[in-house]
Coordinates of C-alpha atoms in Angstrom, one line a residue:
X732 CA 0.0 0.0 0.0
X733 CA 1.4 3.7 -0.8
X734 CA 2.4 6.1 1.6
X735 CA -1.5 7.7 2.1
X736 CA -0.7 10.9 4.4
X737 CA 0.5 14.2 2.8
X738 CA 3.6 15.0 1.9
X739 CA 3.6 18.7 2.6
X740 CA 1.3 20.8 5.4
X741 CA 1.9 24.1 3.9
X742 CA -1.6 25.6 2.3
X743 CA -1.2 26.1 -1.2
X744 CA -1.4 30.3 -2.1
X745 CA -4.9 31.0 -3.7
X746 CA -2.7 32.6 -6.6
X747 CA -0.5 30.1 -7.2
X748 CA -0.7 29.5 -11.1
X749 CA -1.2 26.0 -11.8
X750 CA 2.5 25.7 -13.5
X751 CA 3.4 25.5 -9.9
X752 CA 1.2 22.5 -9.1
X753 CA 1.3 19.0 -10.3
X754 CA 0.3 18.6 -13.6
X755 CA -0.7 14.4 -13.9
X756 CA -3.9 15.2 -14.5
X757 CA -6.4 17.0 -16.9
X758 CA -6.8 20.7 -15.9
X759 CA -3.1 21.6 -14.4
X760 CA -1.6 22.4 -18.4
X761 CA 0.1 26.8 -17.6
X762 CA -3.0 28.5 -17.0
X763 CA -2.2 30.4 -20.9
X764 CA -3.4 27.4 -22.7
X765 CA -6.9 27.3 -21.4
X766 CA -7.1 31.2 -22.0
X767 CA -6.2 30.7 -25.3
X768 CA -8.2 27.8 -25.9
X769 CA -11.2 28.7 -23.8
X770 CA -14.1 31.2 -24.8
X771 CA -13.7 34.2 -22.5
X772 CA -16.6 33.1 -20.0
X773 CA -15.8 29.4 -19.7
X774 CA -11.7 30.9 -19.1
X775 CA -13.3 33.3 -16.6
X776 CA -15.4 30.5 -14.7
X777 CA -12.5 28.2 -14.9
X778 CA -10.2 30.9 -13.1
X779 CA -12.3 31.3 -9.6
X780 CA -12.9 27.5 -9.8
X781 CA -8.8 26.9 -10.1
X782 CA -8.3 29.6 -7.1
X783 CA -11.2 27.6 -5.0
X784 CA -9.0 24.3 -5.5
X785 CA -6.0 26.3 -4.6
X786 CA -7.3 27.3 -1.4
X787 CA -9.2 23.6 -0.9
X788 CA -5.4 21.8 -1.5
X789 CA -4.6 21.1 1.6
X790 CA -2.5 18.1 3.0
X791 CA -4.9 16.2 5.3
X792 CA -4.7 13.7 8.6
X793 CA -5.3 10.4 7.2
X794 CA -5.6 7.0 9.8
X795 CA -5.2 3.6 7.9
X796 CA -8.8 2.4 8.8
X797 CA -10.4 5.4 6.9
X798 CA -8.3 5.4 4.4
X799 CA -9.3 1.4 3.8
X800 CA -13.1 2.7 4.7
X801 CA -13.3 5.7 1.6
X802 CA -11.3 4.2 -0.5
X803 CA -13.3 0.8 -0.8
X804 CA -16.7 2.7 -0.3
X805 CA -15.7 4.9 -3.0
X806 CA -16.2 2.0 -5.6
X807 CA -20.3 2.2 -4.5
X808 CA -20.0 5.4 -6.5
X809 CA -18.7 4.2 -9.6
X810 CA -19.9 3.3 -13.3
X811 CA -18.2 -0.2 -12.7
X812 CA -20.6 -0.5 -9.7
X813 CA -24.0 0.8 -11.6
X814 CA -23.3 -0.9 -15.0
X815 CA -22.7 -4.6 -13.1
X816 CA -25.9 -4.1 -10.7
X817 CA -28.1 -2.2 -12.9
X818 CA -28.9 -5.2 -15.5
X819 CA -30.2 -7.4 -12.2
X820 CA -32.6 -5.1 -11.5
X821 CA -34.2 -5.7 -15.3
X822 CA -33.3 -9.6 -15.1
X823 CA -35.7 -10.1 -11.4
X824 CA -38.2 -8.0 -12.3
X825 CA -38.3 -4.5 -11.6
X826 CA -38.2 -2.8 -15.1
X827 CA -39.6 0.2 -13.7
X828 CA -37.3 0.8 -10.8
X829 CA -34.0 -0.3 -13.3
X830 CA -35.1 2.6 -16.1
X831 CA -35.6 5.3 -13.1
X832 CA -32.2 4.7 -12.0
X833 CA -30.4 4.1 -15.5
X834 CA -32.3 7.5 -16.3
X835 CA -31.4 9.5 -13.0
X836 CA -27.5 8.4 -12.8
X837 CA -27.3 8.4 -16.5
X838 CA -28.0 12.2 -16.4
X839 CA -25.6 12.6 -13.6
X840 CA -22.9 11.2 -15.4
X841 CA -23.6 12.9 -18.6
X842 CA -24.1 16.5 -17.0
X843 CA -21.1 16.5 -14.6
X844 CA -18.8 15.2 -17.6
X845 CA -20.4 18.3 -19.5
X846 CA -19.4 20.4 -16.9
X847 CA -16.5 19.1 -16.3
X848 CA -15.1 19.8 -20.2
X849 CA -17.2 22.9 -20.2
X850 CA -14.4 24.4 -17.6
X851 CA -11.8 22.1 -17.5
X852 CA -11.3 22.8 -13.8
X853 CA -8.7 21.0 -11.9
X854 CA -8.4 18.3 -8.9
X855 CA -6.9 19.3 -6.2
X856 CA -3.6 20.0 -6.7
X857 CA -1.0 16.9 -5.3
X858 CA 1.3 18.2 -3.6
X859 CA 0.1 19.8 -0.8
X860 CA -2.3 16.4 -1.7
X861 CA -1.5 12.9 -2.0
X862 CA -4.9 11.3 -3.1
X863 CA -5.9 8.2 -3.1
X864 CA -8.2 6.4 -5.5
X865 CA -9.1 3.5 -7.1
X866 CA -8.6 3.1 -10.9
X867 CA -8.3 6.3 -13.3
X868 CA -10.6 8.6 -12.2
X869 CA -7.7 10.8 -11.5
X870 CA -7.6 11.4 -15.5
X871 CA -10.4 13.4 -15.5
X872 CA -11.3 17.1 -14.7
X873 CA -12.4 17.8 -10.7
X874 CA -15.5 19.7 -10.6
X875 CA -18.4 18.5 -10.1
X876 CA -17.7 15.3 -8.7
X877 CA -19.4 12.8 -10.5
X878 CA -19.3 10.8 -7.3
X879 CA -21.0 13.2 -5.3
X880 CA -24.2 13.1 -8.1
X881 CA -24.0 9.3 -8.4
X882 CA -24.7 8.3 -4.8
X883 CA -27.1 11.7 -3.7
X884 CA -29.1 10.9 -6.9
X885 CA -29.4 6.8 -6.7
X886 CA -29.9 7.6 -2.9
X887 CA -32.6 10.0 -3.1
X888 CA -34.5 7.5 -5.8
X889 CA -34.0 4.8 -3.7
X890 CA -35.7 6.6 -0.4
X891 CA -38.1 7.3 -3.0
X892 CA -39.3 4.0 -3.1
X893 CA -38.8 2.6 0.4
X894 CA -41.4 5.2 1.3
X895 CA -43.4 4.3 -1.0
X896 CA -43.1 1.1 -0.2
X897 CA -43.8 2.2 3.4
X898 CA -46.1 4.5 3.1
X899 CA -48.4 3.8 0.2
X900 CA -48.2 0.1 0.2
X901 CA -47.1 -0.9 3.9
X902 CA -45.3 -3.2 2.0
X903 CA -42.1 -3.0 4.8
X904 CA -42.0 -2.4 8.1
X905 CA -41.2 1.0 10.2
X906 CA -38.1 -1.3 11.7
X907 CA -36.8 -1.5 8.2
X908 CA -38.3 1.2 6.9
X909 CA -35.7 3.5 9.2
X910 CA -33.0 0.8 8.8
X911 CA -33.0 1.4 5.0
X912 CA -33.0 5.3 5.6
X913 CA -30.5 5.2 8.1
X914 CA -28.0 2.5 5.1
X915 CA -29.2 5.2 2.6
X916 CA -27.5 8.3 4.2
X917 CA -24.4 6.6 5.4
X918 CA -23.9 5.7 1.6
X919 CA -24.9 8.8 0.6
X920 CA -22.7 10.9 3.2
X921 CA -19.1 8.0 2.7
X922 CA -19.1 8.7 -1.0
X923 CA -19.4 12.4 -1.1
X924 CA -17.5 13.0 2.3
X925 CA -15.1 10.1 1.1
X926 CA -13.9 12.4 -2.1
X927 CA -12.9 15.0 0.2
X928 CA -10.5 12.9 2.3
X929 CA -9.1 10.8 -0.4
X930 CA -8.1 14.2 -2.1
X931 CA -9.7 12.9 -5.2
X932 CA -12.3 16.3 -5.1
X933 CA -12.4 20.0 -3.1
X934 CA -15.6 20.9 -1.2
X935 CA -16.5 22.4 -3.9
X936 CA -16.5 19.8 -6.1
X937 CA -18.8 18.1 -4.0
X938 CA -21.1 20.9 -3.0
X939 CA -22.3 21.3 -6.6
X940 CA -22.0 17.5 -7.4
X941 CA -24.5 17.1 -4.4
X942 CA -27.0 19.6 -5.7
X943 CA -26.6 18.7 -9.6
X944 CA -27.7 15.3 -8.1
X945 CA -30.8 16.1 -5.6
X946 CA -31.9 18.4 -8.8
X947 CA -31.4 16.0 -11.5
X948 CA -33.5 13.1 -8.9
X949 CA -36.3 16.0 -8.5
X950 CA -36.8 16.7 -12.0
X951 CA -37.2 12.9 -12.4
X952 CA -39.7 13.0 -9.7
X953 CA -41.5 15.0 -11.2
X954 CA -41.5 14.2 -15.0
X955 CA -40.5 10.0 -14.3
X956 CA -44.7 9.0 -14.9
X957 CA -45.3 11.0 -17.7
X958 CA -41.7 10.0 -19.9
X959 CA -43.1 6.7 -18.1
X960 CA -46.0 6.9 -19.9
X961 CA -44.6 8.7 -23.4
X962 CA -42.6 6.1 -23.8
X963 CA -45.6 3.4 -23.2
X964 CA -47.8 5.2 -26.1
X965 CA -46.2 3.1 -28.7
X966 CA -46.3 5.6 -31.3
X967 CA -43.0 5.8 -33.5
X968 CA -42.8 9.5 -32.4
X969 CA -40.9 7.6 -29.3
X970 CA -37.8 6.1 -31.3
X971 CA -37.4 9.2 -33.9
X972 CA -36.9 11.8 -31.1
X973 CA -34.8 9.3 -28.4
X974 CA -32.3 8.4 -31.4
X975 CA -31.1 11.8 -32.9
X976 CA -31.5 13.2 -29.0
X977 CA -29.1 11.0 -28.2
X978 CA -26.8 11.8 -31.3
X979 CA -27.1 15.5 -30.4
X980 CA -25.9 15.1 -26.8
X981 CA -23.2 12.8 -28.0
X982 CA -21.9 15.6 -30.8
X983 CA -22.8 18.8 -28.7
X984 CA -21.1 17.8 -25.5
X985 CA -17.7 20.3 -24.7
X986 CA -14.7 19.7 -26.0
X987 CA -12.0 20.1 -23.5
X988 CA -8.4 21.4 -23.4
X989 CA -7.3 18.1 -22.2
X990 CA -7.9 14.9 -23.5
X991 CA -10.0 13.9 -20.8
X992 CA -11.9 10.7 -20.6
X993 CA -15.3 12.7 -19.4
X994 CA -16.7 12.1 -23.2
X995 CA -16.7 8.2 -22.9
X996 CA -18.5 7.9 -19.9
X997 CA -20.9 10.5 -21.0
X998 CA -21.3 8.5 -24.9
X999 CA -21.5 5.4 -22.8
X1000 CA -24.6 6.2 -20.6
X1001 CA -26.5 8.3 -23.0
X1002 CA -26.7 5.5 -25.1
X1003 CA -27.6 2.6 -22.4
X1004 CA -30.7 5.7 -22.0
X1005 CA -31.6 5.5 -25.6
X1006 CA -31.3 1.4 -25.5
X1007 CA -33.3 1.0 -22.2
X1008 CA -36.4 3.1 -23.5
X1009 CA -35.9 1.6 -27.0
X1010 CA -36.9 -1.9 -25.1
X1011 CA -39.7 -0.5 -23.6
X1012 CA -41.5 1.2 -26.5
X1013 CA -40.4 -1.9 -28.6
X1014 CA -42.3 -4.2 -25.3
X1015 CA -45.3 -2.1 -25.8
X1016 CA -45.6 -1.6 -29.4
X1017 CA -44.8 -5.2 -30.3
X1018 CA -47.1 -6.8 -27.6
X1019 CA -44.3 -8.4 -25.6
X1020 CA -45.3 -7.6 -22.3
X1021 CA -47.0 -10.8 -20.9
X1022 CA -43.6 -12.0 -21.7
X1023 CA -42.3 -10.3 -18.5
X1024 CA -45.1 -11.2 -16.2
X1025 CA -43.8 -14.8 -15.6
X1026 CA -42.5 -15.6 -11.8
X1027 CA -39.2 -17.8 -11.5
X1028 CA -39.5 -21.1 -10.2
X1029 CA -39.2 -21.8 -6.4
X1030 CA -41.1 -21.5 -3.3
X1031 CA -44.8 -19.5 -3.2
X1032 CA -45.6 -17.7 -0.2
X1033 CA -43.4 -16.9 2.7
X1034 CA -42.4 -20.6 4.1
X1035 CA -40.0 -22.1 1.4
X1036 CA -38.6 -26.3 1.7
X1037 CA -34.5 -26.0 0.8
X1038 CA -35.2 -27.6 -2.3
X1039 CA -37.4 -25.1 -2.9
X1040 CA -34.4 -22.2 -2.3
X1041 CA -32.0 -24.2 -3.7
X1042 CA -33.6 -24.2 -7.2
X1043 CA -34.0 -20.2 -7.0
X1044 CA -30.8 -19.3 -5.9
X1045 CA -29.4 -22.2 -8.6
X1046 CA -31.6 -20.2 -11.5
X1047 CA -31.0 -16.5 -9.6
X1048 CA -27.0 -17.1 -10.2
X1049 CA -27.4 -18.9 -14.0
X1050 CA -29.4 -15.9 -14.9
X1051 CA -27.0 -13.2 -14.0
X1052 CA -23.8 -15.2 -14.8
X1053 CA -25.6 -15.9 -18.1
X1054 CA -27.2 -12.6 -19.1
X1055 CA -23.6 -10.9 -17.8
X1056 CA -22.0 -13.0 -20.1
X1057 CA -23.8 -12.6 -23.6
X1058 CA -23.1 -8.8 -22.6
X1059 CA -19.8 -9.3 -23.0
X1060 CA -20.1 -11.4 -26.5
X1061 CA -22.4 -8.2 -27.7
X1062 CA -19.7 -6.3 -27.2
X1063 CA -16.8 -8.7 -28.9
X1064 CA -18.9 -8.8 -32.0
X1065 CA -20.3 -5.9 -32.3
X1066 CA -17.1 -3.8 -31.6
X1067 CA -15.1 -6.1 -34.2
X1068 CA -18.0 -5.8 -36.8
X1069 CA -18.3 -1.9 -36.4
X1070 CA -14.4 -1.1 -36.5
X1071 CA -14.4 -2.8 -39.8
X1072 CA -17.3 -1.6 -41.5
X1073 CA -17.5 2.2 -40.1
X1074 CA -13.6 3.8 -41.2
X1075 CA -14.7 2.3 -44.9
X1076 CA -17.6 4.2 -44.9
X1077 CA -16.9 7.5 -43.6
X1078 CA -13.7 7.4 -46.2
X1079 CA -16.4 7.1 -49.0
X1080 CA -18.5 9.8 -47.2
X1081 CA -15.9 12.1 -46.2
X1082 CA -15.5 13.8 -50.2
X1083 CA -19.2 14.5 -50.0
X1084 CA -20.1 15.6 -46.5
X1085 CA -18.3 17.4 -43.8
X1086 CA -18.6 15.0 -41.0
X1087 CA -18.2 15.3 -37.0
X1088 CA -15.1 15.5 -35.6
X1089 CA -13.7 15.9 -32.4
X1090 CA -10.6 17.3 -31.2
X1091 CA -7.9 14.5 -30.3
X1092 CA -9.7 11.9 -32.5
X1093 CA -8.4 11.1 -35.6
X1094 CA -10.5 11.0 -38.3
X1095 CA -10.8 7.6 -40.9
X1096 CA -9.4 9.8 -44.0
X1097 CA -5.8 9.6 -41.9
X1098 CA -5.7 5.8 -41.1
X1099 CA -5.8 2.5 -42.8
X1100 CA -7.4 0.2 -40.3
X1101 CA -7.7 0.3 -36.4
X1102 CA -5.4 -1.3 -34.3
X1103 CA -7.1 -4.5 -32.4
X1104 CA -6.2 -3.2 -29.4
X1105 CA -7.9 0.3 -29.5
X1106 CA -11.5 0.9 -28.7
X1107 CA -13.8 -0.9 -26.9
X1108 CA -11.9 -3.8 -24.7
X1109 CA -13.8 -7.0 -24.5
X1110 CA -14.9 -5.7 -21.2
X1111 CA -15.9 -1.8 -21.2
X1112 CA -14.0 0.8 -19.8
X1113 CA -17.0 1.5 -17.6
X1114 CA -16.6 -2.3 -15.9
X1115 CA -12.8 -2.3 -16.8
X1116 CA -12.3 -4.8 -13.5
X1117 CA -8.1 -4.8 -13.6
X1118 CA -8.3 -1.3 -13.5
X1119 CA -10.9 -0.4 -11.8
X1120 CA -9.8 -2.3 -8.8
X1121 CA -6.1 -0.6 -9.1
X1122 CA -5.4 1.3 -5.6
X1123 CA -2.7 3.8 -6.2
X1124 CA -1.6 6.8 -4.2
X1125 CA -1.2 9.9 -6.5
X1126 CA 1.4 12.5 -5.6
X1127 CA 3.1 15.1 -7.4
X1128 CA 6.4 15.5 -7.5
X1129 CA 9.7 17.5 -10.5
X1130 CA 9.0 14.9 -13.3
X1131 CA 5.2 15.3 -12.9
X1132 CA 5.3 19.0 -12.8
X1133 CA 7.1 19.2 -16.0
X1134 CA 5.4 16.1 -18.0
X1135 CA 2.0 15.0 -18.6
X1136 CA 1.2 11.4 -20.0
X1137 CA -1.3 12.7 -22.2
X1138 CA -3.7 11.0 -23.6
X1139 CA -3.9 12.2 -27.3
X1140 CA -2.9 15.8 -27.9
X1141 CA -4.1 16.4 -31.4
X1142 CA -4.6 14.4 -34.7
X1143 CA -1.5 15.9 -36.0
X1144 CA 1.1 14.8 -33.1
X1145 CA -0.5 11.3 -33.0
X1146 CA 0.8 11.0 -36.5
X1147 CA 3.8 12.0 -36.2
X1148 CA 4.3 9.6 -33.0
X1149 CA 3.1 7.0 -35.3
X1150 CA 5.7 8.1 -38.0
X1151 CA 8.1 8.3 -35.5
X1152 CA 8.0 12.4 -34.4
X1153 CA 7.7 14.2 -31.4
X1154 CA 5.4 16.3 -32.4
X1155 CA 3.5 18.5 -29.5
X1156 CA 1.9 21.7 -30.7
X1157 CA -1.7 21.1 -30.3
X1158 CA -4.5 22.8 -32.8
X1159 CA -6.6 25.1 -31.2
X1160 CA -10.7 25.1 -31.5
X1161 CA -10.3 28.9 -32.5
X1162 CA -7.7 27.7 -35.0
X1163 CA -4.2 29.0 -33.1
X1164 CA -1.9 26.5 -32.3
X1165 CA 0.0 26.5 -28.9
X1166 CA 3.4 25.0 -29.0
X1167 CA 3.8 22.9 -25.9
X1168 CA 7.5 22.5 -25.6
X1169 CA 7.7 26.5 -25.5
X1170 CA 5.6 26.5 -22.6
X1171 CA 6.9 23.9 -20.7
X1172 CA 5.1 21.1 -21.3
X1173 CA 6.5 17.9 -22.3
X1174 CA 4.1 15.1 -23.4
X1175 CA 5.4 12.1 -22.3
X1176 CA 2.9 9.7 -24.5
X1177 CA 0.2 9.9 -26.6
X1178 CA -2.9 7.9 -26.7
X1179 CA -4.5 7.5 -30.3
X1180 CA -8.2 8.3 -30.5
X1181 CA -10.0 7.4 -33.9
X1182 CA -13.6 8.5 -34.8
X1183 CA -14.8 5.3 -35.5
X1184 CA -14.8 5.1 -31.8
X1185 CA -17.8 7.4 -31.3
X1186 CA -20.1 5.9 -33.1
X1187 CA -18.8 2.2 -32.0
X1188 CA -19.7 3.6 -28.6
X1189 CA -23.1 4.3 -29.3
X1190 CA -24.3 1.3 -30.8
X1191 CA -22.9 -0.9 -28.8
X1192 CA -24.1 0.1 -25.3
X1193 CA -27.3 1.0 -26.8
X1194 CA -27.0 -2.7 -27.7
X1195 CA -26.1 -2.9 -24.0
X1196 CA -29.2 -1.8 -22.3
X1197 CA -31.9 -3.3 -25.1
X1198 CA -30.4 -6.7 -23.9
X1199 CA -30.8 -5.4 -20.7
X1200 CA -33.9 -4.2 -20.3
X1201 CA -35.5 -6.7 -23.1
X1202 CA -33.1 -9.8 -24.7
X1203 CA -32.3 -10.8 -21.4
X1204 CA -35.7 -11.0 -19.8
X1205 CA -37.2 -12.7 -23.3
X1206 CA -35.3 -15.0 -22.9
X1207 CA -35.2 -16.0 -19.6
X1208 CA -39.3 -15.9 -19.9
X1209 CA -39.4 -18.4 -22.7
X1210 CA -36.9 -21.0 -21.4
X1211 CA -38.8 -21.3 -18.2
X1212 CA -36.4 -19.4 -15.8
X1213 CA -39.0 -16.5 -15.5
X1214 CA -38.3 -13.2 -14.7
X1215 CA -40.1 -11.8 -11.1
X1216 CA -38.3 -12.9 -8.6
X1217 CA -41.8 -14.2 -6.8

């Protein structure tokens, strides 16, 4: 295990440019770049939020049982946590509990990556911090903490219904009633509070991660029964506004300074939206839905024999091995089948249409064919399990002042690392180029990008949450293993 306490106790100035602080992750590149880069008001947002992290950067008192407690709790508050549990919830049963939650963290994750690229804000700076965290989320921007939305949105939706359960239905007791409030807000208050002493976010990261969450679970609250409903109507009005809506947010979102990984996660969730609510309209307006009614086989009523719990546990665990598993075989084929047949056909598009692009993604004019090992893995970044289970104390220190491992800096130095350069001016939006080795900043690797990748994205976790929410379920319904869990 890494040293976890501080390294320094001296506050960092609130002027302190970011030169002076460590620059291994997105957000700490001289403070000229982003002015340069930036439109005046995101530049001028980005500037109180850096001095805010200046004064939050503080070296902290760490003990080794917290630092066991927040770290491990902090994976609750991940995508690899949501995208493994979410797909249960669809495969026992509760389609309309699974959609609400897909729907509420979904628009977490996709507004606080907006944000995050929107002002390419900072962590806090390491030194004076040495964080601790589990996987890469130190690669992407600080504020808000996607974290700190995650669990106060999926907390709030889940109180939602244990009152309703208690309330409306006396379905549960008051005993557990208060026992499930009581689990709710230590999750709830360990995640967000658990960013803050892992050095991973400031307060206010967390303060406005917290309230894009509680706002983003109120708006569903209020609107959840009638996009309930909408999508119910089974009128094709339902898939020809979800699909371009879902293109839109994917080509609109910010493009940052930094090659930051904000844009995956947001492609990633938008499109397990748009193949969740596909499934339902599809349900509805193909006549599916007494498919889904059918009860898995075991004990009825509340005294069950041990045969009896041994053949629903038995079926319980085939049924999420097995639908977890022809996930992952969606993804093998459909990733190999979309990165051969995509860069083809926006070659023989690209003289007749100006397509997309995105900054530090190479379009399929400039490559033959994509490497097997970029894109999608076999398993998604989002439940990248090596990785994601990777504890690692970050630090500063000289060498990561003065060198970034950089994820892509532009088309243009990509190819001339692939041709053997060291290319690392990067192309502006506003059409200046900066020259990095002028200013200090030496990129120490470059990670290729293609645009094929977007799109790959898309369709396959779309592909993702129509299994999900409908394959899965099908199936299980007609081979006997039934769906409710009683």
């Amino acid at each position: 295990m890494p040293q976890l306490t501080g390294s320094h106790t001296s506050k960092l100035s609130a002027d302190a440019p970011a030169s002076e602080a460590s620059r291994d992750t997105p957000g700490q590149l001289p403070d000229d770049i982003y002015n340069v880069t930036l439109p005046r008001w995101r530049a001028a947002i980005r500037a109180h939020l850096v001095k805010a992290v200046a004064r939050e950067s503080v070296a902290r008192i760490r003990s080794p049982w917290l630092n066991s407690y927040f770290l491990y709790t902090s994976a609750l508050g991940t995508h690899t946590f949501f995208m493994i549990a979410l797909p249960i919830l669809f495969f026992f049963g509760f389609p309309e509990v699974g959609r609400g939650l897909v729907v509420v963290l979904a628009s977490g994750v996709y507004f606080s990556s907006f944000i995050k690229d929107l002002v390419c804000s900072p962590r806090p700076f390491a030194p004076p911090v040495n964080r601790l965290t589990i996987g890469t989320h130190h690669l992407e921007y600080g504020f808000p903490s996607t974290h700190s939305t995650n669990s106060v949105s999926m907390a709030l939706f889940v109180f939602g219904q244990v009152h309703s359960a208690h309330s409306d239905f006396s379905a549960i007791s008051s005993t557990t009633y208060w026992i499930s409030c009581g689990i709710l807000t230590l999750y709830a208050v360990s995640i967000v509070f658990g960013r803050i002493y892992t050095g991973m976010h400031s307060f206010t990261d967390c303060g406005v991660g917290v309230a894009l969450g509680a706002t983003l679970w109120a708006v569903y609250a209020i609107t959840g029964g009638t996009f309930e409903r909408w999508l119910e109507s089974g009128s094709w009005i339902v898939p020809f506004v979800l699909m371009p809506l879902c293109l839109l947010l994917v080509h609109y979102h910010p493009q940052p300074v930094d090659d930051c990984p904000c844009f995956e996660d947001a492609i990633a969730f938008v499109s397990v939206v748009l193949g969740v609510c596909l499934a339902r309209w599809h349900c509805v307006y193909s006549g599916l839905d007494g498919f889904f009614d059918t009860v898995m086989p075991g004990g009825q009523g509340d005294i069950w024999t041990w045969d009896e719990n041994l053949q629903w546990w038995s079926l319980a665990g085939a049924k999420i091995c097995f639908g977890i598993l022809i996930i992952f075989i969606w993804r093998l084929l459909a990733k190999s089948f979309l990165h051969a047949v995509l860069p083809p056909v926006f070659r023989a598009l690209a003289p007749h249409f100006d397509l997309p692009h995105r900054r530090f993604y190479t379009p399929a004019t400039d490559y033959g064919r994509l490497p097997l090992e970029n894109g999608l893995r076999p398993i998604p970044s989002v439940i990248d399990l090596p990785g994601a289970f990777e504890v690692s104390g970050v630090n500063g220190s000289e060498q990561s002042r003065q060198a970034i491992k950089r994820r892509g800096l532009n088309v243009n130095a990509g190819h001339e690392k692939m041709h053997g350069g060291t290319g690392t001016s990067s192309s502006l939006e506003n059409g200046k180029s900066l020259d990095m080795d002028k200013m200090g900043v030496v990129a120490m690797e470059v990670v290729n990008h293609y645009d094929a990748d977007v799109l790959t994205k898309v369709v396959v976790y779309a592909g993702i949450g129509f299994i999900s929410c409908e394959g899965m379920p099908l199936f299980f319904s007609l081979i006997g293993w039934g769906i409710k869990a009683w």
